[in-house]
Amino acid sequence: MALPRDLSIGFSPQEIQFLIENEPIRIMPRITTRKTKKQLAKDPGAQWSLITCDDSTVNNMVAMNSCEVTLWLALLLKQQGKCNIVVPSWLTLQQLEKYLEFELKNPSRFSNLPWNWLVVSSLLFARCSDDFQDPVHLLRSKVQDLREVRLGKVNKGLQYLNESHLQLENLSLMEINEMRPYACGIMDKLRTIHDSSNDTT
Amino acid sequence: MSIDIDDILAELDRDTTAVEQNASSYPDQSDRTQGNDVSQIRPADKVVDPVVPMQFNKIDDYQRLVTHWKNERMSPELLPYPHHLMTRTLIRIQERIELIETLSMGYLEDNQELTVDSKLPLLCMEAELERLKFLVRSFIRCRLSKIDKYSIYLRQQSELPNNAGLSRLDLLMSKEEVKYHMKHSDILLKLFNNAILKHLPEELQAVNDTEGSISMIDEPDWNKTVFILVCGGVVDESGVDSKLTTDDDGKPCYSVIIEDLNEEIYLLIGAVYVIRYSVIRDLMTEGRVVLI
């Protein structure tokens, strides 16, 4: 088939990452791309022109003035050593601790972490570990704790699968994608059983 | 309300010879939401910057392509092909390839100090192009696999008298996809006929038999379970969403009814649901919910 079978039931983790790399993030550029009118007249130089995102911000970067760009661009610049990534405010020890506390206090609810938290945290840990204020190994273990607590809740929530519908609150894209094949399969089967029992009566 | 921007597209098309104009007069649902401001912005933009057409629109276009891709990947049926959107995207990709080539030629000629700094925009542009190409490729491949799967069903649909024949197929698929659909099912049919079917009794030779114990036509599973994100935000002329209601707590939501179970569900804006496809199909085509 034109599409591999494992891709037809859900997204691959790489595709989830692709989707999330389209979201904006704040960076501290280390290069200046903004040009004065004089410079522009003398030598326009290499201009950025992007077709999928806003190119005016990258053309107006001033070193150490924070600006917002898409995540994939930020990672590319970081790889070249041209910027520092400003870590999102939820990715600090203090904030993660609050989330964890909430998770432990409310066994039936998920805390409102941003819906890209798993991907963003793993990307940032891998690619810009020097930009964090807090020690990365502590952050990593906190994220791991959160992940495990939430996984436990997801597993517990699976008992509520039914033939009509389900509402999920604050579940991240990656977590949804993980439970998709199982949840969809079970709900499809439950529905078939329900329908056929209705037909006979 | 569909805004006709064919003349603008045609004018753009004259500059780029390589891209075939295949969306002539198809109404395109996906263009409805943003259609209004496109027509207002376009003429001025074209004069200012002929190299990068549709500058005001490109980010929206990309976002819409991503949405189309997500919906196509997760929906059980083949969704209508976004003709205008794809034409614009293909034109942009073509222009981008040319621009990158011209720029890298410039680097070769100047032969000055090639610092990393001056190469950086080029690097990013190439990376971006690859991302966009991946998206388009994945989108098309997903559609092709669905065309494979439902080829007999699609053929049967296009032959129904009330569907006005082939015009429906044209709306649903691009020219190339129609060609693929026709050729591929012909080849497959020939293989089946030569290998097995011609040895069977005549009444068992049809490949689209629905009378027997099992229907041979694979129809999309309309009740497949899908994950949706309710995004809302589609407003009509008067600035309100006509389908929006409020639930018991007064929060804005859409109300849908599952007929088999006789159950009413409120879909809150911004929430994620696991629900059967047939229930939310209309909301999805209108762009009020997105499959994830």
PDB file of C-alpha atoms in Angstrom, chain B residues 95-283:
ATOM      1  CA  GLU B  95       9.180  28.873  -6.631  1.00  0.00           C
ATOM      2  CA  ARG B  96      11.087  28.011  -3.501  1.00  0.00           C
ATOM      3  CA  ILE B  97      13.188  25.412  -5.303  1.00  0.00           C
ATOM      4  CA  GLU B  98      14.019  27.973  -7.982  1.00  0.00           C
ATOM      5  CA  LEU B  99      14.833  30.654  -5.425  1.00  0.00           C
ATOM      6  CA  ILE B 100      17.166  28.363  -3.510  1.00  0.00           C
ATOM      7  CA  GLU B 101      18.941  27.428  -6.708  1.00  0.00           C
ATOM      8  CA  THR B 102      19.379  31.044  -7.737  1.00  0.00           C
ATOM      9  CA  LEU B 103      20.699  31.930  -4.294  1.00  0.00           C
ATOM     10  CA  SER B 104      23.221  29.117  -4.250  1.00  0.00           C
ATOM     11  CA  MET B 105      24.368  30.132  -7.727  1.00  0.00           C
ATOM     12  CA  GLY B 106      25.032  33.565  -6.272  1.00  0.00           C
ATOM     13  CA  TYR B 107      27.247  32.045  -3.623  1.00  0.00           C
ATOM     14  CA  LEU B 108      29.223  30.189  -6.239  1.00  0.00           C
ATOM     15  CA  GLU B 109      29.823  33.266  -8.356  1.00  0.00           C
ATOM     16  CA  ASP B 110      30.691  35.782  -5.667  1.00  0.00           C
ATOM     17  CA  ASN B 111      33.264  33.479  -4.176  1.00  0.00           C
ATOM     18  CA  GLN B 112      33.754  35.776  -1.222  1.00  0.00           C
ATOM     19  CA  GLU B 113      34.338  34.569   2.270  1.00  0.00           C
ATOM     20  CA  LEU B 114      31.628  31.979   2.745  1.00  0.00           C
ATOM     21  CA  THR B 115      30.879  32.330   6.406  1.00  0.00           C
ATOM     22  CA  VAL B 116      28.311  30.265   8.235  1.00  0.00           C
ATOM     23  CA  ASP B 117      26.397  33.473   8.858  1.00  0.00           C
ATOM     24  CA  SER B 118      25.586  34.155   5.254  1.00  0.00           C
ATOM     25  CA  LYS B 119      24.635  30.568   4.637  1.00  0.00           C
ATOM     26  CA  LEU B 120      22.219  30.420   7.539  1.00  0.00           C
ATOM     27  CA  PRO B 121      19.128  31.715   5.713  1.00  0.00           C
ATOM     28  CA  LEU B 122      19.774  29.282   2.900  1.00  0.00           C
ATOM     29  CA  LEU B 123      20.081  26.410   5.350  1.00  0.00           C
ATOM     30  CA  CYS B 124      16.797  27.308   7.009  1.00  0.00           C
ATOM     31  CA  MET B 125      15.025  27.730   3.712  1.00  0.00           C
ATOM     32  CA  GLU B 126      16.154  24.290   2.615  1.00  0.00           C
ATOM     33  CA  ALA B 127      15.072  22.736   5.897  1.00  0.00           C
ATOM     34  CA  GLU B 128      11.711  24.407   5.611  1.00  0.00           C
ATOM     35  CA  LEU B 129      11.262  23.214   2.048  1.00  0.00           C
ATOM     36  CA  GLU B 130      11.950  19.665   3.155  1.00  0.00           C
ATOM     37  CA  ARG B 131       9.339  19.944   5.880  1.00  0.00           C
ATOM     38  CA  LEU B 132       6.718  21.228   3.488  1.00  0.00           C
ATOM     39  CA  LYS B 133       7.559  18.569   0.929  1.00  0.00           C
ATOM     40  CA  PHE B 134       7.242  15.875   3.561  1.00  0.00           C
ATOM     41  CA  LEU B 135       3.802  17.139   4.496  1.00  0.00           C
ATOM     42  CA  VAL B 136       2.569  17.155   0.905  1.00  0.00           C
ATOM     43  CA  ARG B 137       4.065  13.738   0.230  1.00  0.00           C
ATOM     44  CA  SER B 138       2.556  12.174   3.309  1.00  0.00           C
ATOM     45  CA  PHE B 139      -0.827  13.718   2.510  1.00  0.00           C
ATOM     46  CA  ILE B 140      -0.862  12.342  -1.050  1.00  0.00           C
ATOM     47  CA  ARG B 141       0.366   8.913  -0.002  1.00  0.00           C
ATOM     48  CA  CYS B 142      -2.341   8.662   2.614  1.00  0.00           C
ATOM     49  CA  ARG B 143      -4.960   9.511   0.004  1.00  0.00           C
ATOM     50  CA  LEU B 144      -3.559   6.993  -2.451  1.00  0.00           C
ATOM     51  CA  SER B 145      -3.748   4.205   0.102  1.00  0.00           C
ATOM     52  CA  LYS B 146      -7.395   5.068   0.718  1.00  0.00           C
ATOM     53  CA  ILE B 147      -8.094   5.121  -3.008  1.00  0.00           C
ATOM     54  CA  ASP B 148      -6.607   1.611  -3.177  1.00  0.00           C
ATOM     55  CA  LYS B 149      -8.742   0.430  -0.334  1.00  0.00           C
ATOM     56  CA  TYR B 150     -12.061   1.845  -1.487  1.00  0.00           C
ATOM     57  CA  SER B 151     -11.538   1.584  -5.237  1.00  0.00           C
ATOM     58  CA  ILE B 152     -14.642  -0.526  -5.894  1.00  0.00           C
ATOM     59  CA  TYR B 153     -16.703   1.616  -3.559  1.00  0.00           C
ATOM     60  CA  LEU B 154     -15.552   4.817  -5.268  1.00  0.00           C
ATOM     61  CA  ARG B 155     -16.264   3.330  -8.675  1.00  0.00           C
ATOM     62  CA  GLN B 156     -19.717   2.311  -7.561  1.00  0.00           C
ATOM     63  CA  GLN B 157     -20.393   5.773  -6.127  1.00  0.00           C
ATOM     64  CA  SER B 158     -19.362   7.502  -9.345  1.00  0.00           C
ATOM     65  CA  GLU B 159     -21.662   5.230 -11.345  1.00  0.00           C
ATOM     66  CA  LEU B 160     -24.744   6.042  -9.304  1.00  0.00           C
ATOM     67  CA  PRO B 161     -27.128   8.081 -11.462  1.00  0.00           C
ATOM     68  CA  ASN B 162     -27.972  10.677  -8.809  1.00  0.00           C
ATOM     69  CA  ASN B 163     -24.337  11.651  -8.426  1.00  0.00           C
ATOM     70  CA  ALA B 164     -23.999  13.088 -11.935  1.00  0.00           C
ATOM     71  CA  GLY B 165     -21.339  10.616 -12.969  1.00  0.00           C
ATOM     72  CA  LEU B 166     -17.707  11.533 -12.992  1.00  0.00           C
ATOM     73  CA  SER B 167     -18.004  15.113 -11.828  1.00  0.00           C
ATOM     74  CA  ARG B 168     -18.291  13.887  -8.262  1.00  0.00           C
ATOM     75  CA  LEU B 169     -15.123  11.895  -8.543  1.00  0.00           C
ATOM     76  CA  ASP B 170     -13.416  15.007  -9.846  1.00  0.00           C
ATOM     77  CA  LEU B 171     -14.460  16.949  -6.809  1.00  0.00           C
ATOM     78  CA  LEU B 172     -13.260  14.245  -4.495  1.00  0.00           C
ATOM     79  CA  MET B 173      -9.898  13.639  -6.102  1.00  0.00           C
ATOM     80  CA  SER B 174      -7.274  15.487  -8.070  1.00  0.00           C
ATOM     81  CA  LYS B 175      -6.735  14.729 -11.745  1.00  0.00           C
ATOM     82  CA  GLU B 176      -3.765  12.538 -11.026  1.00  0.00           C
ATOM     83  CA  GLU B 177      -5.633  10.643  -8.364  1.00  0.00           C
ATOM     84  CA  VAL B 178      -8.524   9.932 -10.730  1.00  0.00           C
ATOM     85  CA  LYS B 179      -6.032   8.660 -13.272  1.00  0.00           C
ATOM     86  CA  TYR B 180      -4.395   6.454 -10.656  1.00  0.00           C
ATOM     87  CA  HIS B 181      -7.746   5.171  -9.456  1.00  0.00           C
ATOM     88  CA  MET B 182      -8.861   4.187 -12.952  1.00  0.00           C
ATOM     89  CA  LYS B 183      -5.601   2.606 -14.079  1.00  0.00           C
ATOM     90  CA  HIS B 184      -4.925   0.790 -10.840  1.00  0.00           C
ATOM     91  CA  SER B 185      -8.336  -0.809 -10.597  1.00  0.00           C
ATOM     92  CA  ASP B 186      -8.118  -1.823 -14.262  1.00  0.00           C
ATOM     93  CA  ILE B 187      -4.798  -3.534 -13.713  1.00  0.00           C
ATOM     94  CA  LEU B 188      -6.016  -5.268 -10.580  1.00  0.00           C
ATOM     95  CA  LEU B 189      -9.174  -6.430 -12.311  1.00  0.00           C
ATOM     96  CA  LYS B 190      -7.168  -7.835 -15.189  1.00  0.00           C
ATOM     97  CA  LEU B 191      -4.982  -9.774 -12.779  1.00  0.00           C
ATOM     98  CA  PHE B 192      -7.963 -11.232 -10.913  1.00  0.00           C
ATOM     99  CA  ASN B 193      -9.763 -12.065 -14.126  1.00  0.00           C
ATOM    100  CA  ASN B 194      -6.847 -13.849 -15.703  1.00  0.00           C
ATOM    101  CA  ALA B 195      -5.739 -15.689 -12.611  1.00  0.00           C
ATOM    102  CA  ILE B 196      -8.953 -16.876 -10.999  1.00  0.00           C
ATOM    103  CA  LEU B 197     -12.206 -15.349 -12.045  1.00  0.00           C
ATOM    104  CA  LYS B 198     -12.350 -16.713 -15.581  1.00  0.00           C
ATOM    105  CA  HIS B 199     -12.291 -20.256 -14.222  1.00  0.00           C
ATOM    106  CA  LEU B 200     -15.357 -19.655 -12.069  1.00  0.00           C
ATOM    107  CA  PRO B 201     -18.979 -20.076 -13.083  1.00  0.00           C
ATOM    108  CA  GLU B 202     -20.387 -16.984 -14.694  1.00  0.00           C
ATOM    109  CA  GLU B 203     -22.592 -15.892 -11.800  1.00  0.00           C
ATOM    110  CA  LEU B 204     -19.556 -15.832  -9.483  1.00  0.00           C
ATOM    111  CA  GLN B 205     -17.334 -13.714 -11.699  1.00  0.00           C
ATOM    112  CA  ALA B 206     -18.327 -10.254 -10.490  1.00  0.00           C
ATOM    113  CA  VAL B 207     -15.916  -8.487  -8.123  1.00  0.00           C
ATOM    114  CA  ASN B 208     -18.572  -6.119  -6.808  1.00  0.00           C
ATOM    115  CA  ASP B 209     -21.189  -8.614  -5.740  1.00  0.00           C
ATOM    116  CA  THR B 210     -23.323  -7.415  -2.829  1.00  0.00           C
ATOM    117  CA  GLU B 211     -25.953 -10.152  -3.028  1.00  0.00           C
ATOM    118  CA  GLY B 212     -23.839 -12.972  -1.609  1.00  0.00           C
ATOM    119  CA  SER B 213     -23.219 -13.817   2.007  1.00  0.00           C
ATOM    120  CA  ILE B 214     -20.596 -11.082   2.363  1.00  0.00           C
ATOM    121  CA  SER B 215     -20.660  -7.795   0.460  1.00  0.00           C
ATOM    122  CA  MET B 216     -17.563  -7.530  -1.713  1.00  0.00           C
ATOM    123  CA  ILE B 217     -17.522  -3.761  -1.643  1.00  0.00           C
ATOM    124  CA  ASP B 218     -15.375  -2.330   1.100  1.00  0.00           C
ATOM    125  CA  GLU B 219     -17.218   0.673   2.407  1.00  0.00           C
ATOM    126  CA  PRO B 220     -15.627   3.132   4.827  1.00  0.00           C
ATOM    127  CA  ASP B 221     -16.466   2.284   8.417  1.00  0.00           C
ATOM    128  CA  TRP B 222     -18.643   5.311   9.101  1.00  0.00           C
ATOM    129  CA  ASN B 223     -18.816   4.593  12.805  1.00  0.00           C
ATOM    130  CA  LYS B 224     -15.086   4.231  13.350  1.00  0.00           C
ATOM    131  CA  THR B 225     -13.900   5.655  16.650  1.00  0.00           C
ATOM    132  CA  VAL B 226     -11.846   8.805  16.247  1.00  0.00           C
ATOM    133  CA  PHE B 227     -10.201  11.326  18.551  1.00  0.00           C
ATOM    134  CA  ILE B 228     -11.328  14.897  17.984  1.00  0.00           C
ATOM    135  CA  LEU B 229     -10.336  18.322  19.214  1.00  0.00           C
ATOM    136  CA  VAL B 230     -13.202  20.801  19.256  1.00  0.00           C
ATOM    137  CA  CYS B 231     -11.784  24.096  18.037  1.00  0.00           C
ATOM    138  CA  GLY B 232     -14.857  26.077  17.034  1.00  0.00           C
ATOM    139  CA  GLY B 233     -14.168  29.590  15.804  1.00  0.00           C
ATOM    140  CA  VAL B 234     -16.125  29.309  12.566  1.00  0.00           C
ATOM    141  CA  VAL B 235     -18.400  32.311  12.330  1.00  0.00           C
ATOM    142  CA  ASP B 236     -20.882  33.325   9.668  1.00  0.00           C
ATOM    143  CA  GLU B 237     -21.585  36.830   8.345  1.00  0.00           C
ATOM    144  CA  SER B 238     -23.306  38.095  11.463  1.00  0.00           C
ATOM    145  CA  GLY B 239     -20.290  37.153  13.582  1.00  0.00           C
ATOM    146  CA  VAL B 240     -21.886  34.307  15.488  1.00  0.00           C
ATOM    147  CA  ASP B 241     -21.566  30.572  15.193  1.00  0.00           C
ATOM    148  CA  SER B 242     -25.058  29.372  14.357  1.00  0.00           C
ATOM    149  CA  LYS B 243     -24.439  25.845  15.600  1.00  0.00           C
ATOM    150  CA  LEU B 244     -23.039  26.900  18.928  1.00  0.00           C
ATOM    151  CA  THR B 245     -25.214  26.329  21.957  1.00  0.00           C
ATOM    152  CA  THR B 246     -24.554  26.338  25.670  1.00  0.00           C
ATOM    153  CA  ASP B 247     -24.583  23.389  28.026  1.00  0.00           C
ATOM    154  CA  ASP B 248     -26.037  23.197  31.515  1.00  0.00           C
ATOM    155  CA  ASP B 249     -23.134  25.159  32.975  1.00  0.00           C
ATOM    156  CA  GLY B 250     -23.442  27.841  30.333  1.00  0.00           C
ATOM    157  CA  LYS B 251     -20.216  26.970  28.570  1.00  0.00           C
ATOM    158  CA  PRO B 252     -20.157  27.245  24.773  1.00  0.00           C
ATOM    159  CA  CYS B 253     -20.412  23.878  23.046  1.00  0.00           C
ATOM    160  CA  TYR B 254     -21.845  21.975  20.081  1.00  0.00           C
ATOM    161  CA  SER B 255     -24.585  19.508  20.707  1.00  0.00           C
ATOM    162  CA  VAL B 256     -24.607  16.276  18.718  1.00  0.00           C
ATOM    163  CA  ILE B 257     -26.856  13.250  18.904  1.00  0.00           C
ATOM    164  CA  ILE B 258     -25.808   9.624  18.601  1.00  0.00           C
ATOM    165  CA  GLU B 259     -28.837   8.115  16.902  1.00  0.00           C
ATOM    166  CA  ASP B 260     -28.178   4.459  17.683  1.00  0.00           C
ATOM    167  CA  LEU B 261     -28.080   5.117  21.398  1.00  0.00           C
ATOM    168  CA  ASN B 262     -30.442   8.068  21.418  1.00  0.00           C
ATOM    169  CA  GLU B 263     -27.938  10.030  23.406  1.00  0.00           C
ATOM    170  CA  GLU B 264     -27.155  13.734  23.261  1.00  0.00           C
ATOM    171  CA  ILE B 265     -23.600  14.884  23.802  1.00  0.00           C
ATOM    172  CA  TYR B 266     -22.272  18.370  24.389  1.00  0.00           C
ATOM    173  CA  LEU B 267     -18.902  18.973  22.772  1.00  0.00           C
ATOM    174  CA  LEU B 268     -17.172  21.704  24.760  1.00  0.00           C
ATOM    175  CA  ILE B 269     -14.877  24.066  22.891  1.00  0.00           C
ATOM    176  CA  GLY B 270     -11.238  23.175  23.412  1.00  0.00           C
ATOM    177  CA  ALA B 271     -11.851  19.678  24.776  1.00  0.00           C
ATOM    178  CA  VAL B 272     -10.777  16.323  23.377  1.00  0.00           C
ATOM    179  CA  TYR B 273     -13.311  13.562  22.754  1.00  0.00           C
ATOM    180  CA  VAL B 274     -13.261   9.973  21.622  1.00  0.00           C
ATOM    181  CA  ILE B 275     -16.343   9.560  19.503  1.00  0.00           C
ATOM    182  CA  ARG B 276     -17.687   7.804  16.423  1.00  0.00           C
ATOM    183  CA  TYR B 277     -16.943   9.398  13.082  1.00  0.00           C
ATOM    184  CA  SER B 278     -20.447   9.577  11.639  1.00  0.00           C
ATOM    185  CA  VAL B 279     -21.586  11.844  14.454  1.00  0.00           C
ATOM    186  CA  ILE B 280     -18.997  14.555  13.949  1.00  0.00           C
ATOM    187  CA  ARG B 281     -18.561  14.275  10.167  1.00  0.00           C
ATOM    188  CA  ASP B 282     -20.470  17.467   9.386  1.00  0.00           C
ATOM    189  CA  LEU B 283     -18.714  19.437  12.104  1.00  0.00           C
TER     190      LEU B 283
END
